Structure formats: structure tokens, C-alpha cells
Short mmCIF file of C-alpha atoms in Angstrom, two decimals:
data_model
loop_
_atom_site.label_atom_id
_atom_site.label_comp_id
_atom_site.label_asym_id
_atom_site.label_seq_id
_atom_site.Cartn_x
_atom_site.Cartn_y
_atom_site.Cartn_z
CA MET A 1 0.00 0.00 0.00
CA THR A 2 1.28 3.47 -0.86
CA PHE A 3 1.34 6.30 1.66
CA CYS A 4 -1.75 8.48 1.90
CA LEU A 5 0.14 11.76 1.43
CA PRO A 6 -0.54 14.02 -1.59
CA GLU A 7 1.91 13.64 -4.47
CA HIS A 8 3.58 16.99 -3.75
CA ILE A 9 4.19 16.21 -0.06
CA THR A 10 6.89 13.64 0.68
CA PRO A 11 7.26 12.06 4.13
CA GLU A 12 10.24 14.34 4.72
CA ILE A 13 8.16 17.44 3.90
CA PHE A 14 5.28 16.26 6.09
CA LEU A 15 7.51 15.60 9.11
CA ARG A 16 9.36 18.88 8.63
CA ASP A 17 6.45 21.24 7.87
CA TYR A 18 3.28 19.64 9.29
CA TRP A 19 3.99 17.17 12.10
CA GLN A 20 2.85 18.84 15.36
CA LYS A 21 2.93 22.19 13.53
CA LYS A 22 -0.16 22.55 11.31
CA PRO A 23 -3.09 20.54 9.96
CA LEU A 24 -3.28 18.92 6.55
CA LEU A 25 -6.38 18.01 4.55
CA ILE A 26 -5.91 15.14 2.08
CA ARG A 27 -8.90 14.73 -0.23
CA ASN A 28 -9.60 11.07 -1.08
CA GLY A 29 -6.37 10.10 0.66
CA LEU A 30 -7.65 6.69 1.79
CA PRO A 31 -10.32 5.45 -0.64
CA GLU A 32 -9.75 1.87 0.60
CA ILE A 33 -11.74 2.62 3.77
CA VAL A 34 -14.93 3.51 1.90
CA GLY A 35 -17.52 0.74 2.21
CA MET A 36 -15.68 -1.17 4.95
CA PHE A 37 -18.28 -0.30 7.59
CA GLU A 38 -21.79 1.09 7.87
CA PRO A 39 -23.35 2.72 10.95
CA ALA A 40 -25.28 -0.45 11.85
CA ASP A 41 -21.98 -2.37 12.03
CA ILE A 42 -20.60 -0.01 14.67
CA ILE A 43 -23.76 0.06 16.76
CA GLN A 44 -23.81 -3.72 16.74
CA LEU A 45 -20.11 -3.92 17.58
CA ALA A 46 -20.55 -1.53 20.52
CA GLN A 47 -22.86 -4.12 22.10
CA GLN A 48 -20.19 -6.85 22.13
CA GLU A 49 -19.11 -7.79 25.64
CA GLU A 50 -15.36 -7.27 25.18
CA VAL A 51 -15.57 -3.99 23.24
CA THR A 52 -14.41 -0.71 24.77
CA ALA A 53 -17.00 1.91 23.79
CA ARG A 54 -18.56 5.17 24.98
CA LEU A 55 -22.00 6.61 24.34
CA ILE A 56 -22.19 10.41 24.49
CA LYS A 57 -25.57 12.16 24.58
CA GLN A 58 -26.14 15.90 24.27
CA PHE A 59 -29.49 17.15 25.59
CA ALA A 60 -28.61 20.87 25.57
CA GLU A 61 -25.61 23.19 25.21
CA ASP A 62 -24.35 22.36 28.70
CA ASN A 63 -26.14 19.09 29.32
CA TRP A 64 -24.02 16.11 28.28
CA GLN A 65 -24.22 12.51 29.44
CA LEU A 66 -21.53 9.84 29.16
CA SER A 67 -22.03 6.07 29.43
CA CYS A 68 -19.37 3.39 29.05
CA SER A 69 -19.56 -0.18 27.75
CA PRO A 70 -20.79 -2.85 28.01
CA PHE A 71 -23.99 -1.85 26.22
CA THR A 72 -27.17 -3.66 25.30
CA ALA A 73 -29.61 -2.86 22.51
CA ASN A 74 -31.67 -0.85 25.00
CA ALA A 75 -28.86 1.70 25.28
CA PHE A 76 -29.59 2.79 21.70
CA LYS A 77 -33.30 3.37 22.20
CA ASN A 78 -34.94 6.71 23.06
CA LEU A 79 -31.79 8.68 22.26
CA PRO A 80 -31.75 12.49 21.97
CA ALA A 81 -31.36 14.11 18.57
CA GLN A 82 -27.63 14.63 19.12
CA TRP A 83 -25.49 11.70 20.22
CA SER A 84 -22.36 9.76 19.33
CA VAL A 85 -20.95 6.31 19.99
CA LEU A 86 -17.18 5.78 20.02
CA VAL A 87 -15.50 2.37 19.75
CA GLN A 88 -11.79 1.97 20.57
CA ASN A 89 -9.19 -0.46 19.31
CA LEU A 90 -11.07 -1.25 16.12
CA GLU A 91 -8.12 -3.00 14.48
CA GLN A 92 -8.65 -5.85 16.96
CA TRP A 93 -12.05 -6.50 15.43
CA SER A 94 -11.07 -5.90 11.81
CA PRO A 95 -7.64 -7.04 10.56
CA GLU A 96 -8.55 -5.48 7.18
CA LEU A 97 -8.90 -2.08 8.83
CA GLY A 98 -5.67 -2.67 10.75
CA GLN A 99 -3.80 -3.12 7.48
CA LEU A 100 -4.66 0.48 6.60
CA TRP A 101 -2.02 1.56 9.14
CA HIS A 102 0.43 0.99 6.28
CA ALA A 103 -0.97 4.09 4.57
CA PHE A 104 0.56 6.03 7.48
CA GLY A 105 3.83 4.12 7.39
CA PHE A 106 5.85 7.34 7.20
CA ILE A 107 5.23 7.54 10.97
CA PRO A 108 7.05 4.79 12.96
CA GLN A 109 4.65 2.13 14.18
CA TRP A 110 5.88 2.46 17.78
CA GLN A 111 3.92 5.72 17.89
CA ARG A 112 0.61 4.03 17.01
CA ASP A 113 -2.06 4.11 19.69
CA ASP A 114 -5.20 2.60 18.20
CA ILE A 115 -7.93 3.13 15.61
CA MET A 116 -11.12 4.57 17.05
CA VAL A 117 -14.38 5.02 15.18
CA SER A 118 -17.04 7.60 15.95
CA TYR A 119 -20.59 7.21 14.68
CA ALA A 120 -23.06 10.08 14.90
CA PRO A 121 -26.33 11.00 13.19
CA ALA A 122 -26.79 14.50 11.75
CA GLY A 123 -25.86 17.10 14.36
CA GLY A 124 -23.97 14.65 16.57
CA SER A 125 -20.67 15.74 18.09
CA VAL A 126 -18.35 15.26 21.05
CA GLY A 127 -17.88 19.00 21.52
CA ARG A 128 -14.96 21.39 21.12
CA HIS A 129 -11.81 19.88 22.60
CA TYR A 130 -8.16 19.08 22.08
CA ASP A 131 -6.12 15.88 22.46
CA GLU A 132 -2.64 15.09 23.76
CA TYR A 133 -2.01 12.91 20.73
CA ASP A 134 -1.71 13.42 16.98
CA VAL A 135 -4.48 12.01 14.87
CA PHE A 136 -5.39 11.32 11.26
CA LEU A 137 -9.18 11.64 10.98
CA VAL A 138 -10.46 9.51 8.11
CA GLN A 139 -14.02 9.79 6.87
CA GLY A 140 -15.35 6.31 6.16
CA TYR A 141 -19.08 6.96 5.69
CA GLY A 142 -21.21 10.08 5.35
CA HIS A 143 -19.95 13.61 5.95
CA ARG A 144 -18.59 15.55 8.91
CA ARG A 145 -17.75 19.24 9.19
CA TRP A 146 -14.49 20.02 10.97
CA GLN A 147 -13.42 23.31 12.47
CA LEU A 148 -9.92 23.90 13.87
CA GLY A 149 -8.96 26.81 16.07
CA LYS A 150 -6.49 27.77 18.79
CA TRP A 151 -3.54 25.87 20.18
CA CYS A 152 -4.02 24.55 23.71
CA ASP A 153 -1.83 23.32 26.56
CA PRO A 154 -2.36 21.63 29.96
CA SER A 155 -3.46 24.96 31.43
CA THR A 156 -6.40 25.24 29.01
CA GLU A 157 -9.60 25.24 31.05
CA PHE A 158 -12.50 22.94 30.24
CA LYS A 159 -16.11 23.39 31.17
CA ALA A 160 -16.83 22.52 34.77
CA ASN A 161 -19.24 19.76 35.80
CA GLN A 162 -19.24 18.04 32.41
CA PRO A 163 -18.52 14.32 31.90
CA ILE A 164 -16.29 15.00 28.88
CA ARG A 165 -13.47 17.50 28.31
CA ILE A 166 -14.98 20.31 26.25
CA PHE A 167 -14.76 24.09 26.07
CA ASP A 168 -16.65 26.90 24.34
CA GLU A 169 -13.94 29.10 22.91
CA MET A 170 -11.73 27.90 20.05
CA GLY A 171 -10.35 31.31 19.14
CA GLU A 172 -9.98 32.31 15.51
CA LEU A 173 -10.78 29.43 13.17
CA ILE A 174 -7.95 28.34 10.89
CA PHE A 175 -9.87 25.57 9.14
CA ASP A 176 -13.53 24.94 8.27
CA GLU A 177 -14.26 22.14 5.80
CA VAL A 178 -16.69 19.25 5.26
CA MET A 179 -15.05 15.86 4.79
CA ALA A 180 -16.43 13.21 2.44
CA PRO A 181 -15.76 9.44 2.44
CA GLY A 182 -12.07 8.72 1.87
CA ASP A 183 -10.90 12.18 2.98
CA ILE A 184 -8.18 12.51 5.64
CA LEU A 185 -7.52 15.37 8.06
CA TYR A 186 -4.30 15.44 10.07
CA VAL A 187 -4.79 17.25 13.40
CA PRO A 188 -1.65 17.94 15.47
CA SER A 189 -1.75 17.29 19.20
CA ARG A 190 -3.09 20.21 21.28
CA LEU A 191 -4.82 21.87 18.33
CA SER A 192 -8.47 22.53 19.21
CA HIS A 193 -11.01 20.88 16.92
CA TYR A 194 -14.75 20.44 16.58
CA GLY A 195 -16.50 17.92 14.35
CA VAL A 196 -20.24 17.88 13.63
CA ALA A 197 -21.96 15.14 11.63
CA GLN A 198 -23.75 16.45 8.54
CA ASP A 199 -25.61 13.15 8.09
CA ASP A 200 -25.17 9.59 9.35
CA CYS A 201 -21.40 9.35 9.41
CA LEU A 202 -18.44 7.29 10.54
CA THR A 203 -15.10 8.94 11.28
CA PHE A 204 -12.05 6.77 11.96
CA SER A 205 -9.30 8.21 14.15
CA PHE A 206 -5.81 6.81 13.57
CA GLY A 207 -4.21 8.01 16.79
CA LEU A 208 -0.48 8.45 17.42
CA ARG A 209 1.17 9.34 20.70
CA TYR A 210 4.52 9.55 22.47
CA PRO A 211 5.24 7.84 25.81
CA ASN A 212 4.82 9.79 29.04
CA VAL A 213 7.41 10.13 31.79
CA ALA A 214 5.38 8.16 34.36
CA ASP A 215 5.26 5.07 32.13
CA LEU A 216 8.98 5.32 31.39
CA PHE A 217 9.76 5.57 35.12
CA ASP A 218 7.61 2.51 35.74
CA ASN A 219 9.34 0.41 33.10
CA VAL A 220 12.82 1.53 34.16
CA ASN A 221 11.94 0.31 37.65
CA LYS A 222 10.59 -2.97 36.29
CA GLY A 223 13.78 -3.46 34.29
CA ILE A 224 15.85 -3.01 37.45
CA CYS A 225 13.67 -5.45 39.40
CA GLN A 226 13.80 -8.05 36.63
CA ALA A 227 17.62 -8.09 36.72
CA LEU A 228 17.87 -8.26 32.93
CA PRO A 229 20.55 -10.81 32.01
CA ASP A 230 22.64 -8.59 29.72
CA ILE A 231 22.52 -5.44 31.85
CA ASP A 232 24.90 -5.11 34.81
CA LEU A 233 23.84 -2.39 37.26
CA THR A 234 26.48 -3.07 39.94
CA GLU A 235 28.17 0.24 39.09
CA PHE A 236 25.23 1.98 40.75
CA ASN A 237 25.97 0.35 44.11
CA ILE A 238 28.89 2.75 44.74
CA PRO A 239 27.96 5.47 47.28
CA LEU A 240 27.87 9.11 46.24
CA ARG A 241 30.71 11.42 47.34
CA LEU A 242 29.45 14.50 49.19
CA SER A 243 30.90 17.46 51.11
CA PRO A 244 28.32 18.51 53.72
CA SER A 245 28.13 22.01 55.16
CA PRO A 246 27.30 22.64 58.83
CA GLN A 247 23.68 21.83 59.55
CA ALA A 248 21.40 20.77 62.38
CA THR A 249 21.75 17.12 63.41
CA GLY A 250 18.25 16.17 62.31
CA GLN A 251 18.20 18.23 59.12
CA LEU A 252 18.36 16.86 55.60
CA ASP A 253 19.82 19.92 53.88
CA LEU A 254 18.08 20.81 50.60
CA ALA A 255 21.40 21.90 49.08
CA MET A 256 22.72 18.41 49.82
CA VAL A 257 19.65 16.87 48.17
CA GLU A 258 20.23 19.03 45.10
CA ASN A 259 23.86 17.88 45.00
CA MET A 260 22.69 14.25 45.13
CA LYS A 261 20.25 14.89 42.32
CA GLN A 262 22.94 16.35 40.08
CA GLN A 263 25.29 13.42 40.76
CA PHE A 264 22.43 11.01 40.19
CA LEU A 265 21.52 12.53 36.81
CA THR A 266 25.16 12.80 35.75
CA LYS A 267 25.79 9.16 36.59
CA LEU A 268 22.78 8.04 34.56
CA ALA A 269 23.76 10.23 31.62
CA GLN A 270 27.27 8.77 31.53
CA SER A 271 26.36 5.11 32.03
CA ALA A 272 26.29 2.76 29.05
CA GLN A 273 24.49 0.22 31.22
CA PHE A 274 21.71 2.68 32.01
CA ASP A 275 21.47 3.52 28.30
CA ARG A 276 20.66 -0.13 27.62
CA LEU A 277 18.19 -0.25 30.49
CA PHE A 278 16.50 2.91 29.27
CA GLN A 279 16.33 1.59 25.70
CA HIS A 280 14.60 -1.50 27.06
CA ALA A 281 12.19 0.64 29.10
CA VAL A 282 11.29 2.77 26.06
CA ALA A 283 10.79 -0.28 23.83
CA THR A 284 8.62 -1.93 26.49
CA THR A 285 6.58 1.24 26.98
CA VAL A 286 5.88 2.07 23.34
CA SER A 287 5.13 -1.54 22.36
CA THR A 288 2.57 -1.99 25.15
CA ARG A 289 -1.05 -2.01 24.04
CA ARG A 290 -3.58 0.17 25.83
CA TYR A 291 -6.23 -2.53 25.46
CA ASP A 292 -6.04 -6.20 26.37
CA LEU A 293 -5.88 -8.71 23.56
CA LEU A 294 -8.92 -10.86 22.94
CA ASP A 295 -8.67 -14.47 24.05
CA THR A 296 -8.35 -16.80 21.08
CA GLU A 297 -9.82 -20.29 21.16
CA ALA A 298 -8.88 -21.42 17.65
CA TYR A 299 -5.41 -22.86 17.17
CA CYS A 300 -3.32 -22.66 14.05
CA ASP A 301 -2.96 -25.81 11.95
CA LEU A 302 0.62 -26.30 10.76
CA ASP A 303 -0.30 -28.29 7.66
CA GLU A 304 -2.86 -25.66 6.65
CA VAL A 305 -0.32 -22.84 7.00
CA ARG A 306 2.25 -24.78 4.99
CA SER A 307 -0.36 -25.43 2.29
CA ILE A 308 -1.27 -21.73 2.06
CA LEU A 309 2.39 -20.74 1.73
CA GLU A 310 2.99 -23.41 -0.92
CA LYS A 311 0.13 -21.84 -2.91
CA ASN A 312 1.88 -18.44 -3.03
CA GLY A 313 0.51 -17.29 0.32
CA VAL A 314 2.32 -14.68 2.39
CA ILE A 315 2.71 -13.79 6.05
CA MET A 316 2.49 -10.24 7.36
CA GLN A 317 2.28 -8.43 10.65
CA ASP A 318 -1.14 -8.31 12.28
CA ASN A 319 -1.42 -4.57 12.93
CA ASN A 320 -3.43 -5.36 16.03
CA CYS A 321 -0.01 -6.27 17.47
CA LYS A 322 2.62 -3.67 18.37
CA LEU A 323 5.79 -5.20 16.95
CA LEU A 324 9.12 -3.36 16.97
CA TYR A 325 12.83 -3.90 17.40
CA LEU A 326 16.07 -2.41 18.70
CA GLU A 327 19.33 -3.04 16.88
CA HIS A 328 22.94 -3.65 17.99
CA PRO A 329 22.17 -6.21 19.26
CA LEU A 330 18.84 -7.06 17.60
CA ARG A 331 15.98 -7.23 20.13
CA ILE A 332 12.36 -7.87 19.19
CA TYR A 333 9.43 -6.60 21.27
CA ALA A 334 5.77 -7.58 20.87
CA ASN A 335 2.96 -6.03 22.90
CA GLY A 336 5.26 -4.84 25.70
CA GLU A 337 7.28 -8.07 25.91
CA TRP A 338 10.96 -8.54 25.03
CA LEU A 339 11.16 -11.79 23.04
CA ASP A 340 14.51 -12.87 24.44
CA GLU A 341 14.28 -16.55 23.46
CA LEU A 342 14.17 -16.10 19.67
CA ASN A 343 16.78 -17.73 17.48
CA THR A 344 18.52 -15.72 14.75
CA ILE A 345 16.14 -16.75 11.97
CA GLU A 346 13.01 -16.03 14.02
CA ALA A 347 14.35 -12.59 14.94
CA GLN A 348 15.09 -11.75 11.30
CA VAL A 349 11.58 -12.80 10.24
CA LEU A 350 9.87 -10.70 12.92
CA LYS A 351 12.13 -7.73 12.12
CA ALA A 352 11.11 -7.88 8.46
CA LEU A 353 7.43 -8.16 9.40
CA ALA A 354 7.74 -5.18 11.75
CA ASP A 355 9.06 -3.14 8.83
CA GLY A 356 5.89 -3.92 6.86
CA GLU A 357 7.27 -6.63 4.58
CA GLN A 358 5.15 -9.52 3.31
CA LEU A 359 7.14 -12.76 3.35
CA ASP A 360 6.58 -15.85 1.21
CA LEU A 361 7.79 -19.43 1.47
CA ALA A 362 10.78 -18.72 -0.77
CA TYR A 363 12.00 -16.02 1.62
CA LEU A 364 11.59 -18.29 4.65
CA SER A 365 13.28 -21.21 2.87
CA ASN A 366 16.21 -19.02 1.84
CA LEU A 367 16.79 -17.98 5.45
CA CYS A 368 16.82 -21.62 6.54
CA ARG A 369 19.10 -22.73 3.68
CA LYS A 370 22.11 -21.45 5.60
CA GLU A 371 21.45 -23.88 8.46
CA GLN A 372 23.08 -27.30 8.79
CA ASP A 373 19.70 -29.05 8.31
CA PRO A 374 17.55 -26.62 6.21
CA ASP A 375 14.42 -28.80 6.18
CA THR A 376 14.35 -29.15 9.96
CA ALA A 377 15.06 -25.44 10.37
CA LEU A 378 12.11 -24.60 8.12
CA ASP A 379 9.83 -26.96 10.03
CA LEU A 380 10.82 -25.29 13.30
CA LEU A 381 10.28 -21.84 11.79
CA LEU A 382 6.80 -22.76 10.55
CA ASP A 383 5.99 -24.14 13.99
CA SER A 384 7.03 -20.79 15.52
CA LEU A 385 4.92 -19.04 12.89
CA CYS A 386 1.88 -21.00 14.07
CA ASN A 387 2.55 -19.84 17.63
CA TRP A 388 2.76 -16.23 16.41
CA LEU A 389 -0.55 -16.65 14.59
CA ASP A 390 -2.13 -17.94 17.81
CA ASP A 391 -0.63 -15.00 19.72
CA GLY A 392 -2.11 -12.52 17.23
CA TRP A 393 1.25 -11.19 16.02
CA VAL A 394 1.00 -12.19 12.35
CA LEU A 395 -1.51 -12.96 9.62
CA VAL A 396 -1.27 -15.42 6.74
CA GLU A 397 -3.04 -14.91 3.43
#
């Protein structure tokens, strides 16, 4: 799949001139999404037990109501004129939709959050707001009018006593357009926006975000507690060297604390071991899914997979999985887990899949040809592939 950018905007131009700087409207940028879903599909999906969904009702200007899943059919009866239902993590329910992430492949996949869909009848909205993540809004059905206004920050005040984060004032509008099926609108994080359905419509949000400091702290701590086998932290057991000034016996002097902080930060900045620990913490953080994977009851059949590949089938990443790698040495991460028991061939296969490649039997056989017993190596690789299919990491077509 080609990128969804206009012909005159390369990935380099987009990242330099638009990313977190200004919006971009791409007319008919993702025609593949048109016809994938209809409103009834989303309403039905929102009633599934394991779905994460929200139902937002607007009764008046300052009278909003929020309900969270699970929902039954009764939740969608006697609704006000203006309402919306939002379903998260849609790629888990539609691998075909998940494959559309490749249209945004100019953004590294470790920044992917999830694909959310919003259904609303004419007049439906979730109010004026901003998000702490970047988003590509893709119109999949019907039409929605979008207005973009001021830049916001954590000090921006929202309306009090409302169940959702909304405000009245968007400042001077910098964008006011109606989107049709297939259109894409890139909205940078912290840019205020307001979307109103013009008719029955579905808008898909391909969300992208960076890790926060709290999650990084948490995973650094977990890495220390796990005593990772290739990271030696004994250098941090050496006491700090300090020169105290006169102070009361019971006092912990704040100047001394500041001195400790500076030595602490300097030691971390200069430590190759901490660099490796921090790399692991970042990879763990950004590969962790926000939503739990569905339990799978079906198990992959090895003979069936082999048969598909022998008939020119291919394997590819399931974009419901967050798959990424670190190099030097090569480390593969899937859904927040470091896969430290992979052999060299398995790691190379997963690395290629993470980069968006589709692999056939000839590719897999060529990798195994270098082994002492190529046929056995291929059998073992296909067995691992079946495990990855069961885990929801890859797809075979």
C-alpha cells in the first residue's frame, strides 16, 4: 500500500512542515476505507461484551451525558437528537482495517495508539476539545464538518461539571471544511477541533502518541527489578561522594539533596548500562497495548499454513499487534514483551514483518538454507509461525 500523502508532499516534507505544527487536509487520501463499515456495524459492535465503547448524549448546550460499555440494545433506544458512539481499538475487530495503518507508514509504528471510530447521526458531536495525541481523521461513511482553532496546553480550562473534556472558545478558526468518504484530516496534538456530523457518518481516528514520563519511570523500575541478564547495574551500588556544610543534626539539607540529584543525573547520563536499560524501558513502553488482547480459542494448523504458503501465500504483521525492534544487538518486542528466546532466523523474520514486509515461502526457505539441516530449520520456523498466529502477532493470506 502506498502512503496516503498528496503527491507533492513527501514524508520528509510532512515531518518537517506539518507534524505537530499545522493541519493537513488530504482529499480522497484513503479510498480503501470507503464501504468497509456502515453505521449499523458499529452500533452492533458496541454491544459486544469485550468492546471498549462510549455513548455520548447531548441534551442541551451544557447538558451532556456519558455512558461506558458494556452496552445492550436498550442503550440505543430513546436517544436524543444529538449523540455519538465511540469504539476503541477497532483493528482488533477488523484485521482489514488494521492493514490500513500501512498508509501512514511514514510515521514509525511504535507511535501508534489505536484506531477509534465515531458514529453520529446528523448534528452529533463530542464537543470542542483538544487531544494530547496526533491524529489522522479519516471519513469512512457520510460527511462531517471540521473546524480547527487555537492551540491549547495543559493549562487550558474545560467546562466545569461536564462528563467529557470540552470548552466553548476555540479562538480564531484556521480551518472549516466538510469531509467526504475517503478524505483525511491530520490534526496535530493540542490543536483545538470540533467535528459535527452532517448526516449519518463514521469517522475513523488513527491516533499516534509519544510515551509519558510516568510510564517510562515505571518500566525503568521494572527493568531493574527483573535483573535483565545482559545489563549489569552493579556500578550503581557505589555510594555518592558528598561534602556537607554545617547543619542541624536532624536536618536533611536541601542543598545536599540538590547535590545528590545532580550526581544522580550525571551518573545516569554517563552510564552505558543505564542507556541499555532505558532503551529496554522505552521499547517496552511504546510496544505496550492500551487494550487487552482478545482471548483466542482457535489454534493454528501447521499443515494448513504450509499449504497456504505453498500456494503463493504470504505472512504479514497483524497490525493489532505492536511489533518493533532495537538493533545492535537485535531485540524484538511484541505487545510490551521482550522476546529474548528467539533464534537468529526467528528474529530476522519478525524484524522484516515489523518493517511492513510480506514474506513468502521462498523467503523463509532461503533464510533456513544457511542452516546445517535446512528442512528441519524450516519446520521449526513454521511451527514458531503457528505460535505467532495464535498469539495474534502475524496474519497469513
